[in-house]
């Protein structure tokens, strides 16, 4: 087998593993109950291929999270308003938080599992650092806002996966109500009206 064939097999296996993991996590159960063996079996590949592709369960969850988040990342980095970088800062803050909330609502079990990978603190997880830096830099463009770093932490706390799961999953708060509450909270932090 040539090196090129091995690479093609590895790419195909990786795609199959991500698709299998995505389907298993989307079944509605807790991501914690999905094992590496479950994913390998569903993908039709050996467990060794899974570990070679992702290293461990956390690596698999991060890769799946990244794949699902890719369209959002592209919109934030180079897209048009309201997510793109040329959006006025207050409008962009609302859009970033709303998009993050909707993403977490749509991917609750996966995001809950990912937020548990930050060395016992979701604030140490890589994805949290990325969102905090993005939100803080956007908040710094709003004149007169005190302590944008703390404000970014406070606003992101309202989108934590465990809170989203509690409100949507346990209390049954409808999606649009959660979005409206977050917009109102954000407006209060920014001392301005809801857009």
Coordinates of N, CA, C and O in Angstrom, one line a residue:
X1 N 0.8 -1.2 0.0 CA 0.0 0.0 0.0 C 0.9 1.2 0.0 O 1.8 1.4 0.8
X2 N 0.6 2.2 -0.9 CA 1.4 3.4 -1.0 C 1.0 4.4 0.1 O 0.0 4.3 0.7
X3 N 1.9 5.3 0.3 CA 1.7 6.4 1.3 C 0.4 7.2 1.0 O -0.4 7.5 1.8
X4 N 0.3 7.4 -0.3 CA -0.9 8.2 -0.8 C -2.2 7.4 -0.5 O -3.2 8.0 0.0
X5 N -2.2 6.1 -0.7 CA -3.4 5.3 -0.4 C -3.7 5.3 1.1 O -4.8 5.4 1.5
X6 N -2.6 5.2 1.9 CA -2.8 5.3 3.3 C -3.4 6.6 3.8 O -4.3 6.6 4.6
X7 N -2.9 7.7 3.1 CA -3.5 9.0 3.5 C -5.0 9.1 3.1 O -5.8 9.6 3.8
X8 N -5.3 8.5 1.9 CA -6.7 8.5 1.5 C -7.6 7.7 2.5 O -8.7 8.1 2.8
X9 N -7.0 6.6 2.9 CA -7.8 5.7 3.9 C -7.9 6.5 5.2 O -9.0 6.4 5.8
X10 N -6.9 7.2 5.6 CA -7.0 7.9 6.9 C -8.0 9.1 6.8 O -8.8 9.3 7.7
X11 N -8.0 9.8 5.7 CA -9.0 10.8 5.5 C -10.4 10.2 5.4 O -11.4 10.8 6.1
X12 N -10.6 9.2 4.7 CA -11.9 8.5 4.7 C -12.4 8.0 6.0 O -13.5 8.2 6.5
X13 N -11.4 7.4 6.8 CA -11.7 6.9 8.1 C -12.1 8.0 9.1 O -13.0 7.9 9.8
X14 N -11.3 9.1 9.0 CA -11.6 10.3 9.8 C -13.0 10.8 9.6 O -13.8 11.1 10.5
X15 N -13.4 11.0 8.3 CA -14.7 11.4 7.9 C -15.8 10.5 8.4 O -16.8 10.9 8.9
X16 N -15.6 9.2 8.3 CA -16.5 8.2 8.7 C -16.7 8.2 10.3 O -17.8 8.1 10.8
X17 N -15.6 8.4 11.0 CA -15.6 8.5 12.4 C -16.3 9.7 12.9 O -17.1 9.7 13.8
X18 N -16.1 10.9 12.2 CA -16.8 12.1 12.6 C -18.3 12.0 12.4 O -19.1 12.4 13.2
X19 N -18.7 11.4 11.2 CA -20.1 11.2 10.9 C -20.7 10.3 11.9 O -21.9 10.5 12.3
X20 N -20.0 9.2 12.3 CA -20.6 8.2 13.2 C -20.8 8.9 14.6 O -21.8 8.7 15.3
X21 N -19.7 9.6 15.0 CA -19.8 10.3 16.3 C -20.9 11.3 16.3 O -21.7 11.5 17.3
X22 N -21.1 12.1 15.2 CA -22.1 13.1 15.1 C -23.5 12.4 15.2 O -24.3 12.9 16.0
X23 N -23.7 11.3 14.6 CA -25.0 10.6 14.6 C -25.2 10.1 16.0 O -26.4 10.2 16.5
X24 N -24.2 9.5 16.7 CA -24.4 9.0 18.0 C -24.7 10.1 19.0 O -25.6 9.9 19.9
X25 N -24.0 11.2 19.0 CA -24.2 12.3 19.9 C -25.6 12.9 19.6 O -26.3 13.4 20.5
X26 N -26.0 12.9 18.4 CA -27.3 13.6 18.0 C -28.5 12.8 18.4 O -29.6 13.2 18.3
X27 N -28.3 11.5 18.7 CA -29.4 10.6 19.1 C -30.2 11.1 20.3 O -31.2 10.5 20.6
X28 N -29.7 12.1 21.0 CA -30.4 12.7 22.1 C -30.0 12.2 23.4 O -30.4 12.8 24.5
X29 N -29.1 11.2 23.5 CA -28.6 10.8 24.8 C -27.5 11.6 25.2 O -27.0 12.5 24.5
X30 N -26.9 11.4 26.4 CA -25.8 12.1 26.9 C -24.6 11.7 26.1 O -24.3 10.5 25.8
X31 N -23.7 12.7 25.7 CA -22.5 12.4 25.0 C -21.6 11.5 25.9 O -20.7 10.8 25.4
X32 N -21.8 11.6 27.2 CA -21.0 10.8 28.2 C -21.2 9.3 28.0 O -20.3 8.5 28.4
X33 N -22.4 9.0 27.5 CA -22.7 7.5 27.4 C -22.1 6.9 26.1 O -22.1 5.7 25.9
X34 N -21.7 7.8 25.2 CA -21.1 7.3 23.9 C -19.6 6.9 24.1 O -18.8 7.8 24.5
X35 N -19.3 5.7 23.8 CA -17.9 5.2 24.0 C -17.1 5.3 22.7 O -17.7 5.3 21.6
X36 N -15.8 5.2 22.8 CA -15.0 5.2 21.7 C -15.3 3.9 20.8 O -15.3 3.9 19.6
X37 N -15.5 2.8 21.5 CA -15.9 1.6 20.9 C -17.2 1.7 20.1 O -17.3 1.2 18.9
X38 N -18.2 2.4 20.6 CA -19.4 2.7 19.9 C -19.2 3.4 18.6 O -19.7 3.1 17.6
X39 N -18.3 4.5 18.7 CA -18.0 5.3 17.5 C -17.3 4.4 16.5 O -17.7 4.5 15.3
X40 N -16.3 3.7 16.9 CA -15.5 2.9 15.9 C -16.5 1.8 15.2 O -16.4 1.7 14.0
X41 N -17.3 1.2 16.0 CA -18.2 0.2 15.5 C -19.2 0.9 14.5 O -19.4 0.3 13.4
X42 N -19.8 2.0 14.8 CA -20.7 2.7 14.0 C -20.0 3.2 12.7 O -20.7 3.2 11.6
X43 N -18.8 3.5 12.7 CA -18.0 4.0 11.6 C -17.5 2.8 10.7 O -17.1 3.0 9.6
X44 N -17.5 1.6 11.3 CA -17.0 0.4 10.6 C -15.5 0.4 10.4 O -15.0 -0.1 9.5
X45 N -14.8 1.0 11.4 CA -13.4 1.0 11.4 C -12.9 0.4 12.8 O -13.6 0.4 13.8
X46 N -11.6 0.1 12.9 CA -11.1 -0.4 14.1 C -10.9 0.7 15.1 O -10.7 1.9 14.8
X47 N -10.9 0.3 16.4 CA -10.7 1.3 17.5 C -9.3 2.0 17.4 O -9.2 3.1 17.7
X48 N -8.3 1.2 16.9 CA -7.0 1.8 16.7 C -7.0 3.0 15.7 O -6.3 4.0 15.9
X49 N -7.8 2.9 14.7 CA -7.9 4.0 13.7 C -8.5 5.2 14.4 O -8.1 6.4 14.1
X50 N -9.5 5.0 15.3 CA -10.1 6.1 16.0 C -9.1 6.8 16.9 O -9.0 8.0 16.9
X51 N -8.3 6.1 17.6 CA -7.3 6.7 18.5 C -6.2 7.3 17.7 O -5.7 8.4 18.1
X52 N -5.8 6.8 16.5 CA -4.8 7.4 15.6 C -5.3 8.8 15.1 O -4.6 9.7 15.0
X53 N -6.6 8.8 14.8 CA -7.2 10.0 14.2 C -7.4 11.1 15.2 O -7.2 12.3 14.9
X54 N -7.8 10.8 16.4 CA -8.2 11.8 17.4 C -7.5 11.8 18.7 O -7.6 12.7 19.5
X55 N -6.7 10.7 19.0 CA -5.9 10.7 20.2 C -6.7 10.1 21.4 O -6.3 9.1 21.9
X56 N -7.8 10.7 21.7 CA -8.7 10.2 22.8 C -10.1 10.8 22.6 O -10.4 11.5 21.6
X57 N -10.9 10.5 23.5 CA -12.3 10.9 23.5 C -12.4 12.5 23.4 O -13.2 13.0 22.7
X58 N -11.6 13.2 24.2 CA -11.7 14.6 24.2 C -11.3 15.2 22.8 O -11.9 16.1 22.3
X59 N -10.3 14.5 22.2 CA -9.9 14.9 20.8 C -11.0 14.7 19.8 O -11.2 15.6 18.9
X60 N -11.7 13.7 20.0 CA -12.8 13.4 19.1 C -13.9 14.4 19.3 O -14.5 15.0 18.3
X61 N -14.2 14.8 20.5 CA -15.3 15.7 20.8 C -14.9 17.1 20.3 O -15.7 17.8 19.7
X62 N -13.6 17.5 20.5 CA -13.1 18.8 20.0 C -13.2 18.8 18.4 O -13.6 19.9 17.9
X63 N -12.8 17.7 17.8 CA -12.9 17.7 16.3 C -14.3 17.8 15.8 O -14.6 18.6 14.8
X64 N -15.2 17.2 16.4 CA -16.6 17.2 16.0 C -17.2 18.6 16.3 O -17.9 19.2 15.5
X65 N -16.9 19.2 17.5 CA -17.3 20.6 17.8 C -16.8 21.5 16.7 O -17.5 22.4 16.2
X66 N -15.5 21.4 16.4 CA -14.9 22.3 15.4 C -15.6 22.2 14.0 O -15.8 23.2 13.3
X67 N -15.9 20.9 13.6 CA -16.6 20.7 12.4 C -17.9 21.3 12.3 O -18.3 22.0 11.4
X68 N -18.7 21.2 13.4 CA -20.0 21.8 13.5 C -19.9 23.3 13.6 O -20.8 24.0 13.1
X69 N -18.9 23.8 14.2 CA -18.8 25.3 14.4 C -18.2 26.0 13.2 O -18.2 27.2 13.1
X70 N -17.6 25.3 12.3 CA -16.9 25.9 11.1 C -17.7 27.0 10.4 O -17.1 28.0 10.1
X71 N -19.0 26.7 10.0 CA -19.7 27.8 9.4 C -19.8 29.1 10.2 O -19.7 30.2 9.7
X72 N -19.9 28.9 11.5 CA -20.0 30.1 12.4 C -18.6 30.8 12.4 O -18.6 32.0 12.3
X73 N -17.6 30.0 12.5 CA -16.2 30.6 12.5 C -16.0 31.4 11.3 O -15.4 32.5 11.3
X74 N -16.4 30.9 10.1 CA -16.2 31.6 8.8 C -17.0 32.9 8.8 O -16.5 33.9 8.4
X75 N -18.2 32.8 9.3 CA -19.0 34.0 9.3 C -18.4 35.1 10.3 O -18.5 36.3 10.0
X76 N -17.9 34.7 11.4 CA -17.3 35.6 12.4 C -16.0 36.2 11.8 O -15.7 37.4 11.9
X77 N -15.2 35.4 11.2 CA -13.9 35.9 10.7 C -13.9 36.7 9.4 O -13.2 37.7 9.3
X78 N -14.9 36.4 8.5 CA -14.8 37.1 7.3 C -16.2 37.3 6.6 O -16.3 37.8 5.5
X79 N -17.3 37.1 7.4 CA -18.6 37.2 6.8 C -19.1 38.6 6.9 O -18.5 39.5 7.5
X80 N -20.3 38.8 6.4 CA -21.0 40.1 6.4 C -21.6 40.3 7.8 O -21.7 39.4 8.6
X81 N -22.1 41.5 8.1 CA -22.9 41.8 9.3 C -24.1 40.8 9.4 O -24.6 40.4 8.3
X82 N -24.5 40.4 10.5 CA -24.2 41.0 11.8 C -23.0 40.3 12.6 O -22.6 40.8 13.6
X83 N -22.5 39.2 12.0 CA -21.4 38.5 12.7 C -20.0 38.9 12.3 O -19.1 38.8 13.0
X84 N -19.9 39.4 11.0 CA -18.6 39.7 10.5 C -17.9 40.8 11.2 O -18.5 41.6 11.9
X85 N -16.6 41.0 10.9 CA -15.7 41.9 11.6 C -16.1 43.4 11.3 O -15.7 44.3 12.1
X86 N -16.8 43.7 10.3 CA -17.1 45.1 9.9 C -18.4 45.6 10.6 O -18.8 46.7 10.3
X87 N -19.0 44.7 11.4 CA -20.3 45.1 12.1 C -20.0 46.1 13.2 O -19.0 45.9 13.9
X88 N -20.8 47.1 13.4 CA -20.6 48.0 14.6 C -20.6 47.1 15.8 O -21.4 46.2 16.0
X89 N -19.7 47.5 16.8 CA -19.5 46.6 18.0 C -20.8 46.3 18.7 O -20.9 45.1 19.0
X90 N -21.6 47.2 19.1 CA -22.8 46.8 19.9 C -23.7 45.7 19.2 O -24.1 44.7 19.8
X91 N -23.9 46.0 17.9 CA -24.7 45.0 17.1 C -24.0 43.6 17.0 O -24.6 42.6 17.1
X92 N -22.7 43.7 16.9 CA -21.9 42.4 16.8 C -22.0 41.6 18.1 O -22.0 40.4 18.1
X93 N -21.9 42.3 19.2 CA -22.0 41.6 20.5 C -23.3 40.9 20.6 O -23.3 39.7 21.0
X94 N -24.4 41.5 20.3 CA -25.7 40.8 20.3 C -25.7 39.6 19.4 O -26.1 38.5 19.8
X95 N -25.2 39.8 18.2 CA -25.2 38.7 17.2 C -24.3 37.5 17.7 O -24.6 36.4 17.5
X96 N -23.1 37.9 18.2 CA -22.2 36.8 18.7 C -22.8 36.0 19.8 O -22.8 34.7 19.7
X97 N -23.4 36.6 20.7 CA -24.0 35.9 21.9 C -25.2 35.1 21.4 O -25.4 34.0 21.9
X98 N -26.1 35.7 20.6 CA -27.2 35.0 20.1 C -26.8 33.7 19.3 O -27.4 32.7 19.4
X99 N -25.8 33.9 18.4 CA -25.3 32.8 17.6 C -24.7 31.7 18.5 O -25.0 30.5 18.3
X100 N -24.0 32.1 19.5 CA -23.4 31.1 20.5 C -24.5 30.4 21.2 O -24.5 29.1 21.4
X101 N -25.5 31.1 21.7 CA -26.7 30.5 22.4 C -27.4 29.5 21.5 O -27.6 28.3 21.9
X102 N -27.7 29.9 20.3 CA -28.4 29.0 19.3 C -27.5 27.7 19.0 O -28.0 26.6 18.9
X103 N -26.2 27.9 18.9 CA -25.3 26.8 18.6 C -25.4 25.8 19.8 O -25.5 24.6 19.6
X104 N -25.4 26.4 21.0 CA -25.4 25.5 22.2 C -26.7 24.8 22.3 O -26.8 23.7 22.8
X105 N -27.8 25.5 22.0 CA -29.1 24.9 22.0 C -29.2 23.7 21.0 O -29.8 22.6 21.3
X106 N -28.6 23.9 19.9 CA -28.7 22.9 18.8 C -27.7 21.7 19.1 O -27.9 20.6 18.5
X107 N -26.7 21.9 19.9 CA -25.6 20.9 20.1 C -25.4 20.7 21.6 O -24.3 20.5 22.1
X108 N -26.5 20.7 22.4 CA -26.4 20.7 23.9 C -25.5 19.6 24.4 O -24.6 19.8 25.2
X109 N -25.7 18.4 24.0 CA -25.0 17.2 24.6 C -23.5 17.3 24.2 O -22.6 17.0 25.1
X110 N -23.2 17.6 23.0 CA -21.8 17.7 22.6 C -21.1 18.9 23.3 O -20.0 18.7 23.8
X111 N -21.7 20.0 23.4 CA -21.1 21.2 24.1 C -20.9 20.9 25.6 O -19.9 21.3 26.2
X112 N -21.9 20.3 26.2 CA -21.8 19.9 27.6 C -20.5 19.0 27.8 O -19.8 19.2 28.7
X113 N -20.4 18.1 26.9 CA -19.2 17.2 27.0 C -17.9 18.0 26.8 O -16.9 17.8 27.5
X114 N -17.9 18.9 25.9 CA -16.7 19.7 25.6 C -16.4 20.6 26.8 O -15.2 20.8 27.1
X115 N -17.4 21.3 27.3 CA -17.1 22.2 28.4 C -16.6 21.5 29.6 O -16.0 22.1 30.5
X116 N -16.7 20.2 29.7 CA -16.1 19.4 30.8 C -14.7 19.0 30.5 O -14.1 18.2 31.3
X117 N -14.1 19.5 29.5 CA -12.7 19.1 29.1 C -11.6 20.2 29.5 O -10.5 20.1 29.1
X118 N -12.0 21.1 30.4 CA -11.1 22.2 30.7 C -10.4 22.0 32.0 O -10.4 23.0 32.8
X119 N -9.9 20.9 32.3 CA -9.2 20.6 33.6 C -10.1 21.0 34.8 O -9.7 21.8 35.6
X120 N -11.3 20.5 34.8 CA -12.3 20.7 35.8 C -12.8 22.1 35.8 O -13.4 22.5 36.8
X121 N -12.5 22.9 34.8 CA -13.0 24.3 34.7 C -13.3 24.6 33.3 O -12.4 24.5 32.4
X122 N -14.6 24.9 32.9 CA -14.8 25.3 31.5 C -14.1 26.5 31.1 O -13.9 26.7 29.9
X123 N -13.6 27.3 32.0 CA -12.9 28.5 31.7 C -11.5 28.3 31.2 O -10.9 29.2 30.6
X124 N -11.0 27.0 31.4 CA -9.7 26.7 30.9 C -9.7 26.0 29.5 O -8.7 25.7 29.0
X125 N -10.9 25.7 29.1 CA -11.1 25.0 27.8 C -10.7 25.9 26.7 O -11.0 27.1 26.7
X126 N -10.1 25.4 25.6 CA -9.6 26.2 24.5 C -10.7 27.0 23.9 O -10.5 28.2 23.5
X127 N -11.8 26.4 23.6 CA -12.9 27.1 22.9 C -13.4 28.3 23.8 O -13.8 29.3 23.2
X128 N -13.4 28.2 25.1 CA -13.8 29.3 25.9 C -12.8 30.5 25.7 O -13.3 31.7 25.6
X129 N -11.6 30.2 25.7 CA -10.6 31.3 25.5 C -10.8 32.0 24.2 O -10.7 33.3 24.2
X130 N -11.1 31.3 23.2 CA -11.4 31.9 21.9 C -12.6 32.8 21.9 O -12.5 34.0 21.5
X131 N -13.7 32.3 22.5 CA -14.9 33.2 22.5 C -14.7 34.4 23.4 O -15.2 35.5 23.1
X132 N -14.0 34.2 24.5 CA -13.8 35.3 25.4 C -12.9 36.4 24.7 O -13.3 37.6 24.8
X133 N -11.9 36.0 24.1 CA -11.0 37.0 23.4 C -11.8 37.7 22.3 O -11.6 38.9 22.2
X134 N -12.6 37.0 21.6 CA -13.4 37.6 20.5 C -14.4 38.6 21.1 O -14.5 39.8 20.6
X135 N -15.1 38.2 22.1 CA -16.1 39.1 22.7 C -15.4 40.3 23.4 O -15.9 41.4 23.2
X136 N -14.3 40.0 24.1 CA -13.6 41.2 24.8 C -13.1 42.2 23.8 O -13.3 43.4 24.0
X137 N -12.5 41.7 22.7 CA -12.0 42.7 21.7 C -13.2 43.5 21.0 O -13.0 44.7 20.7
X138 N -14.3 42.9 20.9 CA -15.5 43.6 20.4 C -16.0 44.6 21.4 O -16.3 45.7 21.0
X139 N -16.1 44.2 22.6 CA -16.5 45.1 23.7 C -15.6 46.3 23.9 O -16.1 47.4 24.2
X140 N -14.3 46.1 23.6 CA -13.4 47.2 23.7 C -13.6 48.3 22.7 O -13.2 49.5 22.9
X141 N -14.4 48.0 21.7 CA -14.7 49.0 20.7 C -16.0 49.8 21.1 O -16.4 50.7 20.3
X142 N -16.5 49.5 22.2 CA -17.7 50.3 22.7 C -17.2 51.3 23.7 O -16.8 51.0 24.8
X143 N -17.3 52.6 23.4 CA -16.8 53.7 24.3 C -17.5 53.7 25.6 O -18.7 53.5 25.7
X144 N -16.7 53.9 26.7 CA -17.3 54.0 28.0 C -17.7 52.8 28.7 O -18.2 52.8 29.9
X145 N -17.5 51.6 28.1 CA -17.8 50.4 28.8 C -16.7 50.0 29.8 O -15.6 49.8 29.4
X146 N -17.1 49.9 31.1 CA -16.0 49.6 32.0 C -15.6 48.1 32.0 O -16.5 47.2 31.8
X147 N -14.4 47.8 32.1 CA -13.8 46.5 32.2 C -14.4 45.5 31.2 O -15.2 44.5 31.5
X148 N -14.0 45.6 29.9 CA -14.5 44.7 28.9 C -14.2 43.2 29.1 O -15.0 42.3 28.7
X149 N -13.1 43.0 29.8 CA -12.7 41.6 30.0 C -13.7 40.9 31.0 O -14.2 39.8 30.8
X150 N -14.1 41.6 32.1 CA -15.1 41.1 33.0 C -16.4 41.0 32.3 O -17.2 40.0 32.5
X151 N -16.8 42.0 31.6 CA -18.1 42.0 30.9 C -18.2 40.8 29.9 O -19.2 40.1 29.8
X152 N -17.1 40.5 29.3 CA -17.1 39.3 28.4 C -17.3 38.0 29.2 O -18.1 37.2 28.7
X153 N -16.7 37.9 30.3 CA -16.9 36.7 31.2 C -18.4 36.6 31.6 O -19.0 35.6 31.6
X154 N -18.9 37.8 32.0 CA -20.3 37.8 32.5 C -21.3 37.4 31.4 O -22.3 36.7 31.6
X155 N -21.1 38.0 30.2 CA -22.0 37.7 29.1 C -21.9 36.2 28.7 O -22.9 35.6 28.4
X156 N -20.7 35.7 28.6 CA -20.5 34.3 28.3 C -21.1 33.4 29.3 O -21.5 32.3 29.0
X157 N -21.1 33.8 30.6 CA -21.7 32.9 31.6 C -23.2 32.7 31.3 O -23.7 31.6 31.6
X158 N -23.8 33.6 30.7 CA -25.2 33.4 30.3 C -25.5 32.4 29.2 O -26.6 32.1 28.9
X159 N -24.4 32.0 28.6 CA -24.5 31.0 27.5 C -23.8 29.7 27.8 O -23.7 28.9 26.9
X160 N -23.4 29.5 29.1 CA -22.8 28.2 29.5 C -23.7 27.1 29.1 O -24.9 27.1 29.3
X161 N -23.1 26.0 28.7 CA -23.9 24.8 28.2 C -24.7 24.3 29.4 O -25.8 23.8 29.2
X162 N -24.1 24.2 30.6 CA -24.9 23.7 31.7 C -26.1 24.5 32.0 O -27.2 24.0 32.4
X163 N -26.0 25.9 31.9 CA -27.2 26.7 32.1 C -28.2 26.6 31.0 O -29.4 26.5 31.3
X164 N -27.7 26.5 29.8 CA -28.6 26.3 28.6 C -29.3 25.0 28.8 O -30.6 24.9 28.6
X165 N -28.6 23.9 29.2 CA -29.3 22.6 29.4 C -30.3 22.7 30.5 O -31.4 22.2 30.4
X166 N -30.0 23.4 31.6 CA -30.9 23.5 32.7 C -32.2 24.2 32.3 O -33.3 23.8 32.6
X167 N -32.0 25.4 31.6 CA -33.2 26.2 31.3 C -34.0 25.5 30.2 O -35.2 25.4 30.3
X168 N -33.3 25.1 29.1 CA -34.1 24.5 28.0 C -34.5 23.1 28.2 O -35.6 22.7 27.9
X169 N -33.6 22.3 28.8 CA -33.9 20.9 29.0 C -34.7 20.6 30.3 O -35.7 19.8 30.2
X170 N -34.4 21.2 31.4 CA -35.1 20.8 32.6 C -36.2 21.7 32.9 O -37.3 21.3 33.5
X171 N -36.1 23.0 32.6 CA -37.2 24.0 32.9 C -38.1 24.1 31.7 O -39.2 24.7 31.9
X172 N -37.7 23.7 30.6 CA -38.5 23.8 29.4 C -38.7 25.2 28.8 O -39.7 25.5 28.2
X173 N -37.8 26.1 29.1 CA -37.9 27.5 28.6 C -37.7 27.4 27.0 O -36.8 26.9 26.5
X174 N -38.7 28.0 26.3 CA -38.6 27.9 24.8 C -37.4 28.7 24.3 O -36.9 29.7 24.9
X175 N -36.9 28.2 23.2 CA -35.8 28.8 22.5 C -35.9 30.3 22.3 O -35.0 31.1 22.7
X176 N -37.0 30.8 21.8 CA -37.2 32.2 21.5 C -37.2 33.1 22.8 O -36.7 34.2 22.9
X177 N -37.7 32.5 23.9 CA -37.7 33.1 25.2 C -36.3 33.3 25.7 O -35.9 34.3 26.2
X178 N -35.5 32.2 25.6 CA -34.1 32.3 26.0 C -33.3 33.3 25.2 O -32.5 34.1 25.8
X179 N -33.6 33.4 23.9 CA -32.9 34.4 23.1 C -33.3 35.8 23.5 O -32.4 36.7 23.6
X180 N -34.6 36.0 23.8 CA -35.0 37.3 24.2 C -34.4 37.7 25.6 O -34.0 38.9 25.8
X181 N -34.4 36.7 26.5 CA -33.8 37.0 27.8 C -32.3 37.4 27.7 O -31.8 38.3 28.3
X182 N -31.6 36.7 26.8 CA -30.1 37.0 26.6 C -30.0 38.4 26.0 O -29.1 39.1 26.4
X183 N -30.8 38.7 25.0 CA -30.7 40.0 24.4 C -31.0 41.1 25.4 O -30.3 42.2 25.5
X184 N -32.0 40.9 26.3 CA -32.3 41.9 27.3 C -31.1 42.1 28.3 O -30.7 43.2 28.7
X185 N -30.6 40.9 28.8 CA -29.4 40.9 29.7 C -28.2 41.7 29.0 O -27.6 42.5 29.7
X186 N -28.0 41.4 27.8 CA -26.8 42.0 27.1 C -27.1 43.5 27.0 O -26.1 44.3 27.2
X187 N -28.3 43.9 26.7 CA -28.6 45.3 26.6 C -28.3 46.0 27.9 O -27.8 47.1 28.0
X188 N -28.6 45.4 29.0 CA -28.4 46.0 30.3 C -26.9 46.1 30.6 O -26.4 47.1 31.2
X189 N -26.1 45.1 30.3 CA -24.7 45.1 30.4 C -24.1 46.3 29.6 O -23.2 47.0 30.1
X190 N -24.6 46.4 28.4 CA -24.1 47.5 27.5 C -24.7 48.8 27.8 O -24.4 49.8 27.1
X191 N -25.7 48.9 28.6 CA -26.5 50.1 28.9 C -27.1 50.7 27.7 O -27.0 51.9 27.5
X192 N -27.7 49.9 26.9 CA -28.4 50.3 25.7 C -29.6 49.5 25.4 O -29.9 48.6 26.1
X193 N -30.3 49.9 24.3 CA -31.6 49.2 24.0 C -31.3 47.9 23.3 O -30.2 47.7 22.7
X194 N -32.2 47.0 23.4 CA -32.2 45.7 22.6 C -32.3 46.1 21.1 O -33.2 46.8 20.8
X195 N -31.5 45.6 20.3 CA -31.6 46.0 18.8 C -32.8 45.4 18.2 O -33.3 44.4 18.6

